[in-house]
């Protein structure tokens, strides 16, 4: 009897959230824990970081999508810098408890730094959704980012390139929709 009860609980937990089924859609808005300011050469910098991600579940618990990410530093002296990254993402949701879902993610990207420099990289890690309602979840994730940047000096033609390695902590809100047809109001 105990085995049947456990089997029923597992079956109910797999189907409790239909937002992870084939054809479902999600959208996420995130920022990171980069807080503080920087003072350099008599300039005052305020950091910012914003990511927007969306995806489509091609199979139960497996979503493919895309992410647009920007971050940089605002300066009131005119020396602001920014970075724009974009590329495909993949998520794999594990079977978890009812209100708390864990997933693995991967993101390959290409981007620009201050409008004209190039960079590529990979980001991956583990994320967690805590559901406030059936469709709205708080999201947090930790991960690792490898990034390769390069640019050419305009006058000398000298090429610069360097690699960066970052540990990430991101948080935000995710909204799940039962299908892409949810948006069709005709």
Short mmCIF file of N, CA and C in Angstrom, two decimals:
data_model
loop_
_atom_site.label_atom_id
_atom_site.label_comp_id
_atom_site.label_asym_id
_atom_site.label_seq_id
_atom_site.Cartn_x
_atom_site.Cartn_y
_atom_site.Cartn_z
N UNK A 1 0.82 -1.19 0.00
CA UNK A 1 0.00 0.00 0.00
C UNK A 1 0.87 1.26 0.00
N UNK A 2 1.96 1.21 0.76
CA UNK A 2 2.86 2.35 0.84
C UNK A 2 3.50 2.66 -0.51
N UNK A 3 3.86 1.63 -1.27
CA UNK A 3 4.46 1.81 -2.59
C UNK A 3 3.46 2.45 -3.56
N UNK A 4 2.21 2.06 -3.50
CA UNK A 4 1.18 2.63 -4.38
C UNK A 4 0.98 4.11 -4.04
N UNK A 5 0.97 4.45 -2.76
CA UNK A 5 0.81 5.84 -2.35
C UNK A 5 1.97 6.70 -2.84
N UNK A 6 3.19 6.21 -2.73
CA UNK A 6 4.36 6.94 -3.22
C UNK A 6 4.29 7.10 -4.73
N UNK A 7 3.89 6.06 -5.45
CA UNK A 7 3.75 6.13 -6.91
C UNK A 7 2.70 7.17 -7.30
N UNK A 8 1.57 7.24 -6.57
CA UNK A 8 0.54 8.25 -6.85
C UNK A 8 1.06 9.66 -6.59
N UNK A 9 1.84 9.86 -5.54
CA UNK A 9 2.42 11.17 -5.26
C UNK A 9 3.38 11.61 -6.36
N UNK A 10 4.21 10.71 -6.82
CA UNK A 10 5.15 11.04 -7.90
C UNK A 10 4.38 11.39 -9.17
N UNK A 11 3.37 10.62 -9.51
CA UNK A 11 2.56 10.90 -10.70
C UNK A 11 1.87 12.25 -10.59
N UNK A 12 1.33 12.58 -9.43
CA UNK A 12 0.66 13.86 -9.23
C UNK A 12 1.66 15.01 -9.33
N UNK A 13 2.87 14.82 -8.82
CA UNK A 13 3.85 15.91 -8.87
C UNK A 13 4.33 16.14 -10.30
N UNK A 14 4.36 15.10 -11.13
CA UNK A 14 4.76 15.27 -12.52
C UNK A 14 3.73 16.06 -13.32
N UNK A 15 2.48 15.90 -13.01
CA UNK A 15 1.44 16.56 -13.79
C UNK A 15 0.86 17.79 -13.10
N UNK A 16 1.34 18.14 -11.93
CA UNK A 16 0.78 19.26 -11.18
C UNK A 16 1.01 20.59 -11.89
N UNK A 17 2.12 20.72 -12.57
CA UNK A 17 2.41 21.95 -13.26
C UNK A 17 2.48 21.70 -14.76
N UNK A 18 1.42 22.04 -15.46
CA UNK A 18 1.35 21.84 -16.90
C UNK A 18 2.24 22.79 -17.67
N UNK A 19 2.81 23.81 -17.02
CA UNK A 19 3.64 24.76 -17.73
C UNK A 19 4.96 24.17 -18.20
N UNK A 20 5.33 22.98 -17.77
CA UNK A 20 6.55 22.33 -18.23
C UNK A 20 6.28 21.33 -19.35
N UNK A 21 5.07 21.27 -19.84
CA UNK A 21 4.70 20.31 -20.89
C UNK A 21 5.02 20.86 -22.27
N UNK A 22 5.08 19.97 -23.26
CA UNK A 22 5.33 20.37 -24.64
C UNK A 22 4.35 21.44 -25.07
N UNK A 23 4.87 22.47 -25.74
CA UNK A 23 4.03 23.55 -26.24
C UNK A 23 3.87 24.72 -25.28
N UNK A 24 4.30 24.58 -24.04
CA UNK A 24 4.22 25.69 -23.08
C UNK A 24 5.29 26.73 -23.39
N UNK A 25 5.10 27.93 -22.86
CA UNK A 25 5.99 29.05 -23.12
C UNK A 25 6.33 29.73 -21.80
N UNK A 26 7.54 30.26 -21.68
CA UNK A 26 7.91 31.03 -20.48
C UNK A 26 8.65 32.30 -20.89
N UNK A 27 8.57 33.31 -20.03
CA UNK A 27 9.32 34.55 -20.18
C UNK A 27 9.89 34.93 -18.82
N UNK A 28 11.15 35.35 -18.81
CA UNK A 28 11.84 35.69 -17.58
C UNK A 28 12.50 37.05 -17.71
N UNK A 29 12.43 37.82 -16.64
CA UNK A 29 13.19 39.06 -16.53
C UNK A 29 14.07 38.94 -15.30
N UNK A 30 15.39 39.21 -15.46
CA UNK A 30 16.33 39.01 -14.35
C UNK A 30 17.32 40.15 -14.23
N UNK A 31 17.91 40.24 -13.06
CA UNK A 31 19.05 41.09 -12.80
C UNK A 31 19.99 40.28 -11.93
N UNK A 32 21.11 40.87 -11.53
CA UNK A 32 22.02 40.09 -10.69
C UNK A 32 22.30 40.80 -9.38
N UNK A 33 23.13 40.22 -8.56
CA UNK A 33 23.44 40.77 -7.26
C UNK A 33 24.58 41.77 -7.27
N UNK A 34 24.90 42.34 -8.43
CA UNK A 34 25.98 43.31 -8.56
C UNK A 34 25.51 44.65 -8.00
N UNK A 35 25.80 44.90 -6.74
CA UNK A 35 25.38 46.12 -6.08
C UNK A 35 26.60 46.96 -5.75
N UNK A 36 26.41 48.26 -5.67
CA UNK A 36 27.51 49.12 -5.27
C UNK A 36 27.83 50.16 -6.33
N UNK A 37 28.91 50.85 -6.10
CA UNK A 37 29.36 51.90 -7.01
C UNK A 37 30.86 51.76 -7.20
N UNK A 38 31.37 52.51 -8.16
CA UNK A 38 32.81 52.50 -8.42
C UNK A 38 33.24 53.94 -8.68
N UNK A 39 34.32 54.33 -8.08
CA UNK A 39 34.89 55.65 -8.31
C UNK A 39 36.26 55.43 -8.95
N UNK A 40 36.44 56.00 -10.15
CA UNK A 40 37.68 55.80 -10.89
C UNK A 40 37.98 57.08 -11.67
N UNK A 41 39.17 57.59 -11.53
CA UNK A 41 39.62 58.81 -12.21
C UNK A 41 38.60 59.94 -12.08
N UNK A 42 38.17 60.19 -10.87
CA UNK A 42 37.24 61.26 -10.53
C UNK A 42 35.87 61.10 -11.19
N UNK A 43 35.52 59.89 -11.57
CA UNK A 43 34.20 59.60 -12.13
C UNK A 43 33.47 58.65 -11.21
N UNK A 44 32.16 58.77 -11.17
CA UNK A 44 31.30 57.96 -10.31
C UNK A 44 30.48 57.04 -11.21
N UNK A 45 30.57 55.72 -11.01
CA UNK A 45 29.90 54.74 -11.86
C UNK A 45 28.86 53.97 -11.06
N UNK A 46 27.70 53.73 -11.68
CA UNK A 46 26.64 52.92 -11.07
C UNK A 46 26.41 51.72 -11.99
N UNK A 47 26.61 50.49 -11.49
CA UNK A 47 26.44 49.31 -12.35
C UNK A 47 24.97 48.98 -12.58
N UNK A 48 24.68 48.35 -13.74
CA UNK A 48 23.35 47.83 -14.03
C UNK A 48 23.49 46.52 -14.79
N UNK A 49 22.49 45.67 -14.65
CA UNK A 49 22.46 44.40 -15.38
C UNK A 49 21.02 43.94 -15.52
N UNK A 50 20.60 43.69 -16.76
CA UNK A 50 19.22 43.28 -17.05
C UNK A 50 19.26 42.18 -18.11
N UNK A 51 18.49 41.12 -17.89
CA UNK A 51 18.35 40.03 -18.86
C UNK A 51 16.88 39.76 -19.12
N UNK A 52 16.57 39.47 -20.37
CA UNK A 52 15.22 39.05 -20.75
C UNK A 52 15.38 37.73 -21.50
N UNK A 53 14.63 36.72 -21.08
CA UNK A 53 14.73 35.39 -21.68
C UNK A 53 13.34 34.86 -21.95
N UNK A 54 13.20 34.13 -23.04
CA UNK A 54 11.94 33.48 -23.37
C UNK A 54 12.23 32.13 -23.97
N UNK A 55 11.28 31.21 -23.82
CA UNK A 55 11.50 29.88 -24.36
C UNK A 55 10.23 29.12 -24.62
N UNK A 56 10.37 28.04 -25.36
CA UNK A 56 9.28 27.18 -25.78
C UNK A 56 9.65 25.76 -25.41
N UNK A 57 8.75 25.05 -24.74
CA UNK A 57 9.01 23.66 -24.32
C UNK A 57 8.80 22.73 -25.51
N UNK A 58 9.91 22.22 -26.05
CA UNK A 58 9.83 21.31 -27.20
C UNK A 58 9.44 19.90 -26.76
N UNK A 59 9.74 19.55 -25.54
CA UNK A 59 9.36 18.28 -24.91
C UNK A 59 9.02 18.61 -23.46
N UNK A 60 8.39 17.67 -22.78
CA UNK A 60 8.12 17.89 -21.37
C UNK A 60 9.43 18.15 -20.62
N UNK A 61 9.48 19.28 -19.90
CA UNK A 61 10.60 19.70 -19.06
C UNK A 61 11.84 20.16 -19.83
N UNK A 62 11.81 20.23 -21.18
CA UNK A 62 12.95 20.71 -21.96
C UNK A 62 12.51 21.90 -22.80
N UNK A 63 13.15 23.05 -22.55
CA UNK A 63 12.78 24.28 -23.27
C UNK A 63 13.97 24.84 -24.04
N UNK A 64 13.70 25.32 -25.26
CA UNK A 64 14.67 26.04 -26.06
C UNK A 64 14.18 27.46 -26.21
N UNK A 65 15.10 28.41 -26.20
CA UNK A 65 14.69 29.80 -26.32
C UNK A 65 15.86 30.70 -26.63
N UNK A 66 15.72 31.95 -26.24
CA UNK A 66 16.75 32.94 -26.47
C UNK A 66 16.83 33.93 -25.33
N UNK A 67 17.98 34.57 -25.22
CA UNK A 67 18.19 35.55 -24.15
C UNK A 67 18.87 36.78 -24.72
N UNK A 68 18.43 37.94 -24.25
CA UNK A 68 19.09 39.21 -24.53
C UNK A 68 19.53 39.75 -23.17
N UNK A 69 20.79 40.10 -23.08
CA UNK A 69 21.37 40.50 -21.80
C UNK A 69 22.16 41.79 -22.00
N UNK A 70 22.01 42.73 -21.12
CA UNK A 70 22.83 43.94 -21.16
C UNK A 70 23.32 44.27 -19.76
N UNK A 71 24.53 44.74 -19.70
CA UNK A 71 25.05 45.26 -18.44
C UNK A 71 26.14 46.27 -18.72
N UNK A 72 26.44 47.04 -17.71
CA UNK A 72 27.46 48.06 -17.86
C UNK A 72 27.50 48.97 -16.66
N UNK A 73 28.01 50.16 -16.88
CA UNK A 73 28.14 51.14 -15.81
C UNK A 73 27.69 52.50 -16.34
N UNK A 74 26.76 53.12 -15.62
CA UNK A 74 26.32 54.47 -15.94
C UNK A 74 27.25 55.46 -15.24
N UNK A 75 27.65 56.48 -15.97
CA UNK A 75 28.50 57.51 -15.39
C UNK A 75 27.93 58.87 -15.74
N UNK A 76 27.95 59.77 -14.79
CA UNK A 76 27.45 61.11 -15.02
C UNK A 76 28.49 62.00 -15.71
N UNK A 77 29.70 61.49 -15.89
CA UNK A 77 30.75 62.25 -16.57
C UNK A 77 30.84 61.92 -18.06
N UNK A 78 29.96 61.06 -18.55
CA UNK A 78 29.97 60.72 -19.97
C UNK A 78 30.82 59.52 -20.34
N UNK A 79 31.40 58.83 -19.38
CA UNK A 79 32.26 57.67 -19.65
C UNK A 79 31.52 56.36 -19.43
N UNK A 80 30.23 56.32 -19.69
CA UNK A 80 29.44 55.10 -19.48
C UNK A 80 29.90 54.00 -20.43
N UNK A 81 29.77 52.77 -19.98
CA UNK A 81 30.09 51.62 -20.83
C UNK A 81 28.95 50.63 -20.72
N UNK A 82 28.77 49.83 -21.76
CA UNK A 82 27.71 48.83 -21.76
C UNK A 82 28.13 47.65 -22.61
N UNK A 83 27.42 46.57 -22.41
CA UNK A 83 27.65 45.33 -23.13
C UNK A 83 26.30 44.76 -23.51
N UNK A 84 26.15 44.30 -24.73
CA UNK A 84 24.91 43.68 -25.20
C UNK A 84 25.23 42.28 -25.70
N UNK A 85 24.60 41.27 -25.09
CA UNK A 85 24.82 39.87 -25.45
C UNK A 85 23.49 39.24 -25.86
N UNK A 86 23.52 38.34 -26.83
CA UNK A 86 22.31 37.64 -27.23
C UNK A 86 22.68 36.26 -27.77
N UNK A 87 21.73 35.32 -27.64
CA UNK A 87 21.98 33.98 -28.14
C UNK A 87 20.97 32.99 -27.65
N UNK A 88 21.11 31.72 -28.07
CA UNK A 88 20.15 30.68 -27.71
C UNK A 88 20.35 30.17 -26.29
N UNK A 89 19.27 29.66 -25.70
CA UNK A 89 19.31 29.07 -24.36
C UNK A 89 18.63 27.71 -24.38
N UNK A 90 18.96 26.91 -23.39
CA UNK A 90 18.27 25.64 -23.17
C UNK A 90 18.07 25.48 -21.67
N UNK A 91 16.91 24.91 -21.30
CA UNK A 91 16.61 24.61 -19.91
C UNK A 91 16.10 23.17 -19.81
N UNK A 92 16.51 22.51 -18.75
CA UNK A 92 15.99 21.17 -18.44
C UNK A 92 15.50 21.20 -17.00
N UNK A 93 14.19 21.03 -16.81
CA UNK A 93 13.59 21.05 -15.47
C UNK A 93 13.61 19.65 -14.88
N UNK A 94 14.05 19.57 -13.64
CA UNK A 94 14.02 18.31 -12.90
C UNK A 94 12.67 18.16 -12.23
N UNK A 95 12.30 16.95 -11.93
CA UNK A 95 11.11 16.70 -11.15
C UNK A 95 11.40 17.09 -9.71
N UNK A 96 10.59 17.99 -9.17
CA UNK A 96 10.84 18.52 -7.83
C UNK A 96 9.54 18.57 -7.05
N UNK A 97 9.59 19.19 -5.89
CA UNK A 97 8.40 19.34 -5.08
C UNK A 97 7.45 20.33 -5.74
N UNK A 98 6.21 20.41 -5.27
CA UNK A 98 5.15 21.14 -5.94
C UNK A 98 5.46 22.61 -6.22
N UNK A 99 5.83 23.40 -5.23
CA UNK A 99 6.01 24.83 -5.41
C UNK A 99 7.45 25.23 -5.73
N UNK A 100 8.36 24.29 -5.76
CA UNK A 100 9.77 24.58 -5.91
C UNK A 100 10.33 23.70 -7.03
N UNK A 101 10.78 24.30 -8.14
CA UNK A 101 11.28 23.54 -9.28
C UNK A 101 12.74 23.91 -9.55
N UNK A 102 13.58 22.93 -9.73
CA UNK A 102 14.99 23.15 -10.07
C UNK A 102 15.20 22.85 -11.55
N UNK A 103 16.15 23.54 -12.17
CA UNK A 103 16.45 23.30 -13.57
C UNK A 103 17.93 23.57 -13.84
N UNK A 104 18.42 22.99 -14.92
CA UNK A 104 19.75 23.26 -15.43
C UNK A 104 19.60 24.16 -16.65
N UNK A 105 20.54 25.05 -16.86
CA UNK A 105 20.45 25.93 -18.01
C UNK A 105 21.80 26.07 -18.70
N UNK A 106 21.74 26.39 -19.99
CA UNK A 106 22.92 26.68 -20.79
C UNK A 106 22.60 27.82 -21.73
N UNK A 107 23.59 28.63 -22.02
CA UNK A 107 23.39 29.80 -22.87
C UNK A 107 24.68 30.08 -23.63
N UNK A 108 24.62 30.06 -24.95
CA UNK A 108 25.74 30.47 -25.79
C UNK A 108 25.42 31.87 -26.28
N UNK A 109 26.43 32.73 -26.38
CA UNK A 109 26.12 34.11 -26.77
C UNK A 109 27.21 34.74 -27.62
N UNK A 110 26.78 35.77 -28.33
CA UNK A 110 27.63 36.67 -29.09
C UNK A 110 27.25 38.07 -28.66
N UNK A 111 28.19 38.99 -28.66
CA UNK A 111 27.81 40.31 -28.19
C UNK A 111 28.74 41.42 -28.58
N UNK A 112 28.36 42.61 -28.14
CA UNK A 112 29.07 43.84 -28.42
C UNK A 112 29.41 44.54 -27.12
N UNK A 113 30.54 45.17 -27.11
CA UNK A 113 30.99 45.92 -25.95
C UNK A 113 31.21 47.36 -26.40
N UNK A 114 30.47 48.29 -25.83
CA UNK A 114 30.50 49.70 -26.21
C UNK A 114 30.21 49.91 -27.70
N UNK A 115 29.40 49.03 -28.27
CA UNK A 115 28.91 49.23 -29.63
C UNK A 115 29.75 48.67 -30.75
N UNK A 116 31.05 48.44 -30.57
CA UNK A 116 31.85 48.04 -31.72
C UNK A 116 32.79 46.88 -31.47
N UNK A 117 32.93 46.40 -30.28
CA UNK A 117 33.86 45.32 -30.00
C UNK A 117 33.10 44.00 -29.93
N UNK A 118 33.79 42.92 -30.15
CA UNK A 118 33.14 41.62 -30.24
C UNK A 118 33.46 40.74 -29.05
N UNK A 119 32.53 39.82 -28.78
CA UNK A 119 32.76 38.84 -27.73
C UNK A 119 31.84 37.64 -27.94
N UNK A 120 32.30 36.49 -27.49
CA UNK A 120 31.53 35.26 -27.51
C UNK A 120 31.70 34.60 -26.16
N UNK A 121 30.84 33.63 -25.88
CA UNK A 121 31.00 32.93 -24.61
C UNK A 121 29.91 31.92 -24.36
N UNK A 122 30.02 31.30 -23.20
CA UNK A 122 29.08 30.29 -22.73
C UNK A 122 28.74 30.57 -21.28
N UNK A 123 27.50 30.29 -20.91
CA UNK A 123 27.06 30.44 -19.53
C UNK A 123 26.23 29.22 -19.19
N UNK A 124 26.37 28.70 -17.99
CA UNK A 124 25.60 27.54 -17.57
C UNK A 124 25.54 27.45 -16.06
N UNK A 125 24.57 26.68 -15.57
CA UNK A 125 24.45 26.50 -14.14
C UNK A 125 23.13 25.86 -13.76
N UNK A 126 22.69 26.16 -12.55
CA UNK A 126 21.45 25.60 -12.02
C UNK A 126 20.57 26.75 -11.54
N UNK A 127 19.27 26.61 -11.79
CA UNK A 127 18.31 27.63 -11.37
C UNK A 127 17.17 27.02 -10.58
N UNK A 128 16.42 27.89 -9.93
CA UNK A 128 15.31 27.46 -9.08
C UNK A 128 14.13 28.40 -9.29
N UNK A 129 12.94 27.83 -9.42
CA UNK A 129 11.70 28.59 -9.48
C UNK A 129 10.88 28.28 -8.23
N UNK A 130 10.43 29.33 -7.56
CA UNK A 130 9.49 29.17 -6.46
C UNK A 130 8.18 29.79 -6.91
N UNK A 131 7.13 28.96 -7.03
CA UNK A 131 5.86 29.39 -7.61
C UNK A 131 5.00 30.12 -6.58
N UNK A 132 4.68 31.38 -6.91
CA UNK A 132 3.75 32.16 -6.10
C UNK A 132 2.31 31.82 -6.47
N UNK A 133 2.07 31.63 -7.77
CA UNK A 133 0.79 31.16 -8.30
C UNK A 133 1.12 30.02 -9.26
N UNK A 134 0.11 29.53 -9.96
CA UNK A 134 0.36 28.44 -10.91
C UNK A 134 1.24 28.87 -12.07
N UNK A 135 1.23 30.16 -12.43
CA UNK A 135 1.98 30.63 -13.60
C UNK A 135 3.11 31.61 -13.28
N UNK A 136 3.17 32.17 -12.10
CA UNK A 136 4.18 33.19 -11.77
C UNK A 136 5.13 32.63 -10.72
N UNK A 137 6.43 32.75 -11.00
CA UNK A 137 7.44 32.20 -10.10
C UNK A 137 8.56 33.19 -9.86
N UNK A 138 9.08 33.20 -8.64
CA UNK A 138 10.32 33.89 -8.36
C UNK A 138 11.45 32.98 -8.82
N UNK A 139 12.47 33.55 -9.42
CA UNK A 139 13.55 32.74 -9.97
C UNK A 139 14.89 33.20 -9.43
N UNK A 140 15.74 32.25 -9.13
CA UNK A 140 17.12 32.52 -8.73
C UNK A 140 17.99 31.47 -9.39
N UNK A 141 19.18 31.88 -9.81
CA UNK A 141 20.09 30.88 -10.39
C UNK A 141 21.53 31.28 -10.14
N UNK A 142 22.35 30.24 -10.07
CA UNK A 142 23.78 30.42 -9.91
C UNK A 142 24.45 29.73 -11.09
N UNK A 143 25.56 30.28 -11.51
CA UNK A 143 26.20 29.68 -12.66
C UNK A 143 27.61 30.21 -12.87
N UNK A 144 28.15 29.82 -14.00
CA UNK A 144 29.49 30.17 -14.41
C UNK A 144 29.42 30.74 -15.82
N UNK A 145 30.21 31.79 -16.10
CA UNK A 145 30.23 32.39 -17.43
C UNK A 145 31.67 32.50 -17.90
N UNK A 146 31.93 31.96 -19.09
CA UNK A 146 33.21 32.13 -19.78
C UNK A 146 32.96 33.08 -20.94
N UNK A 147 33.84 34.08 -21.07
CA UNK A 147 33.65 35.08 -22.10
C UNK A 147 34.98 35.42 -22.75
N UNK A 148 34.99 35.49 -24.08
CA UNK A 148 36.19 35.88 -24.83
C UNK A 148 35.88 37.19 -25.55
N UNK A 149 36.68 38.21 -25.30
CA UNK A 149 36.48 39.53 -25.91
C UNK A 149 37.67 39.86 -26.80
N UNK A 150 37.41 40.57 -27.89
CA UNK A 150 38.49 41.04 -28.75
C UNK A 150 38.07 42.34 -29.42
N UNK A 151 39.06 43.15 -29.71
CA UNK A 151 38.82 44.38 -30.46
C UNK A 151 40.13 44.85 -31.07
N UNK A 152 40.00 45.70 -32.08
CA UNK A 152 41.15 46.25 -32.78
C UNK A 152 41.26 47.73 -32.48
N UNK A 153 42.44 48.18 -32.11
CA UNK A 153 42.68 49.59 -31.85
C UNK A 153 42.49 50.37 -33.16
N UNK A 154 41.67 51.42 -33.16
CA UNK A 154 41.33 52.10 -34.41
C UNK A 154 42.53 52.66 -35.19
N UNK A 155 43.50 53.27 -34.54
CA UNK A 155 44.57 53.94 -35.26
C UNK A 155 45.79 53.05 -35.48
N UNK A 156 46.11 52.23 -34.50
CA UNK A 156 47.32 51.41 -34.63
C UNK A 156 47.05 50.07 -35.29
N UNK A 157 45.79 49.61 -35.27
CA UNK A 157 45.47 48.30 -35.83
C UNK A 157 45.86 47.15 -34.92
N UNK A 158 46.32 47.46 -33.69
CA UNK A 158 46.73 46.42 -32.75
C UNK A 158 45.50 45.66 -32.24
N UNK A 159 45.57 44.34 -32.24
CA UNK A 159 44.46 43.50 -31.78
C UNK A 159 44.62 43.17 -30.30
N UNK A 160 43.55 43.37 -29.54
CA UNK A 160 43.50 42.98 -28.13
C UNK A 160 42.50 41.84 -28.01
N UNK A 161 42.81 40.90 -27.17
CA UNK A 161 41.85 39.86 -26.82
C UNK A 161 42.16 39.34 -25.42
N UNK A 162 41.09 39.01 -24.71
CA UNK A 162 41.26 38.48 -23.36
C UNK A 162 40.03 37.66 -22.99
N UNK A 163 40.21 36.79 -22.01
CA UNK A 163 39.16 35.91 -21.53
C UNK A 163 38.76 36.32 -20.12
N UNK A 164 37.48 36.17 -19.80
CA UNK A 164 37.02 36.42 -18.44
C UNK A 164 36.24 35.20 -17.95
N UNK A 165 36.28 34.99 -16.65
CA UNK A 165 35.57 33.90 -16.00
C UNK A 165 34.81 34.51 -14.83
N UNK A 166 33.50 34.29 -14.79
CA UNK A 166 32.67 34.89 -13.75
C UNK A 166 31.79 33.84 -13.08
N UNK A 167 31.60 33.98 -11.78
CA UNK A 167 30.57 33.24 -11.06
C UNK A 167 29.36 34.17 -10.97
N UNK A 168 28.18 33.64 -11.24
CA UNK A 168 26.97 34.45 -11.35
C UNK A 168 25.96 34.12 -10.26
N UNK A 169 25.25 35.13 -9.83
CA UNK A 169 24.04 34.96 -9.03
C UNK A 169 23.01 35.91 -9.62
N UNK A 170 21.94 35.35 -10.19
CA UNK A 170 20.90 36.14 -10.84
C UNK A 170 19.56 35.85 -10.19
N UNK A 171 18.66 36.82 -10.20
CA UNK A 171 17.33 36.62 -9.65
C UNK A 171 16.33 37.44 -10.45
N UNK A 172 15.07 36.99 -10.44
CA UNK A 172 14.04 37.69 -11.20
C UNK A 172 12.69 37.03 -11.06
N UNK A 173 11.83 37.28 -12.05
CA UNK A 173 10.47 36.75 -12.07
C UNK A 173 10.25 36.04 -13.40
N UNK A 174 9.58 34.88 -13.36
CA UNK A 174 9.26 34.12 -14.55
C UNK A 174 7.75 33.95 -14.64
N UNK A 175 7.23 34.07 -15.86
CA UNK A 175 5.81 33.87 -16.12
C UNK A 175 5.70 32.72 -17.12
N UNK A 176 4.87 31.73 -16.79
CA UNK A 176 4.65 30.57 -17.65
C UNK A 176 3.27 30.68 -18.29
N UNK A 177 3.17 30.27 -19.54
CA UNK A 177 1.90 30.25 -20.26
C UNK A 177 1.66 28.83 -20.77
N UNK A 178 0.39 28.38 -20.80
CA UNK A 178 0.10 26.99 -21.16
C UNK A 178 0.46 26.64 -22.60
N UNK A 179 0.40 27.62 -23.53
CA UNK A 179 0.76 27.34 -24.91
C UNK A 179 0.97 28.65 -25.64
N UNK A 180 1.51 28.56 -26.84
CA UNK A 180 1.70 29.74 -27.67
C UNK A 180 0.35 30.29 -28.12
N UNK A 181 -0.66 29.43 -28.18
CA UNK A 181 -2.01 29.87 -28.58
C UNK A 181 -2.65 30.77 -27.53
N UNK A 182 -2.10 30.81 -26.36
CA UNK A 182 -2.59 31.68 -25.31
C UNK A 182 -2.59 33.15 -25.76
N UNK A 183 -1.62 33.51 -26.64
CA UNK A 183 -1.47 34.89 -27.09
C UNK A 183 -2.35 35.21 -28.30
N UNK A 184 -2.96 34.21 -28.92
CA UNK A 184 -3.79 34.43 -30.08
C UNK A 184 -5.18 34.88 -29.65
N UNK A 185 -5.51 36.13 -29.86
CA UNK A 185 -6.79 36.70 -29.42
C UNK A 185 -7.73 36.98 -30.60
N UNK A 186 -7.51 36.33 -31.75
CA UNK A 186 -8.39 36.56 -32.91
C UNK A 186 -9.60 35.67 -32.87
#
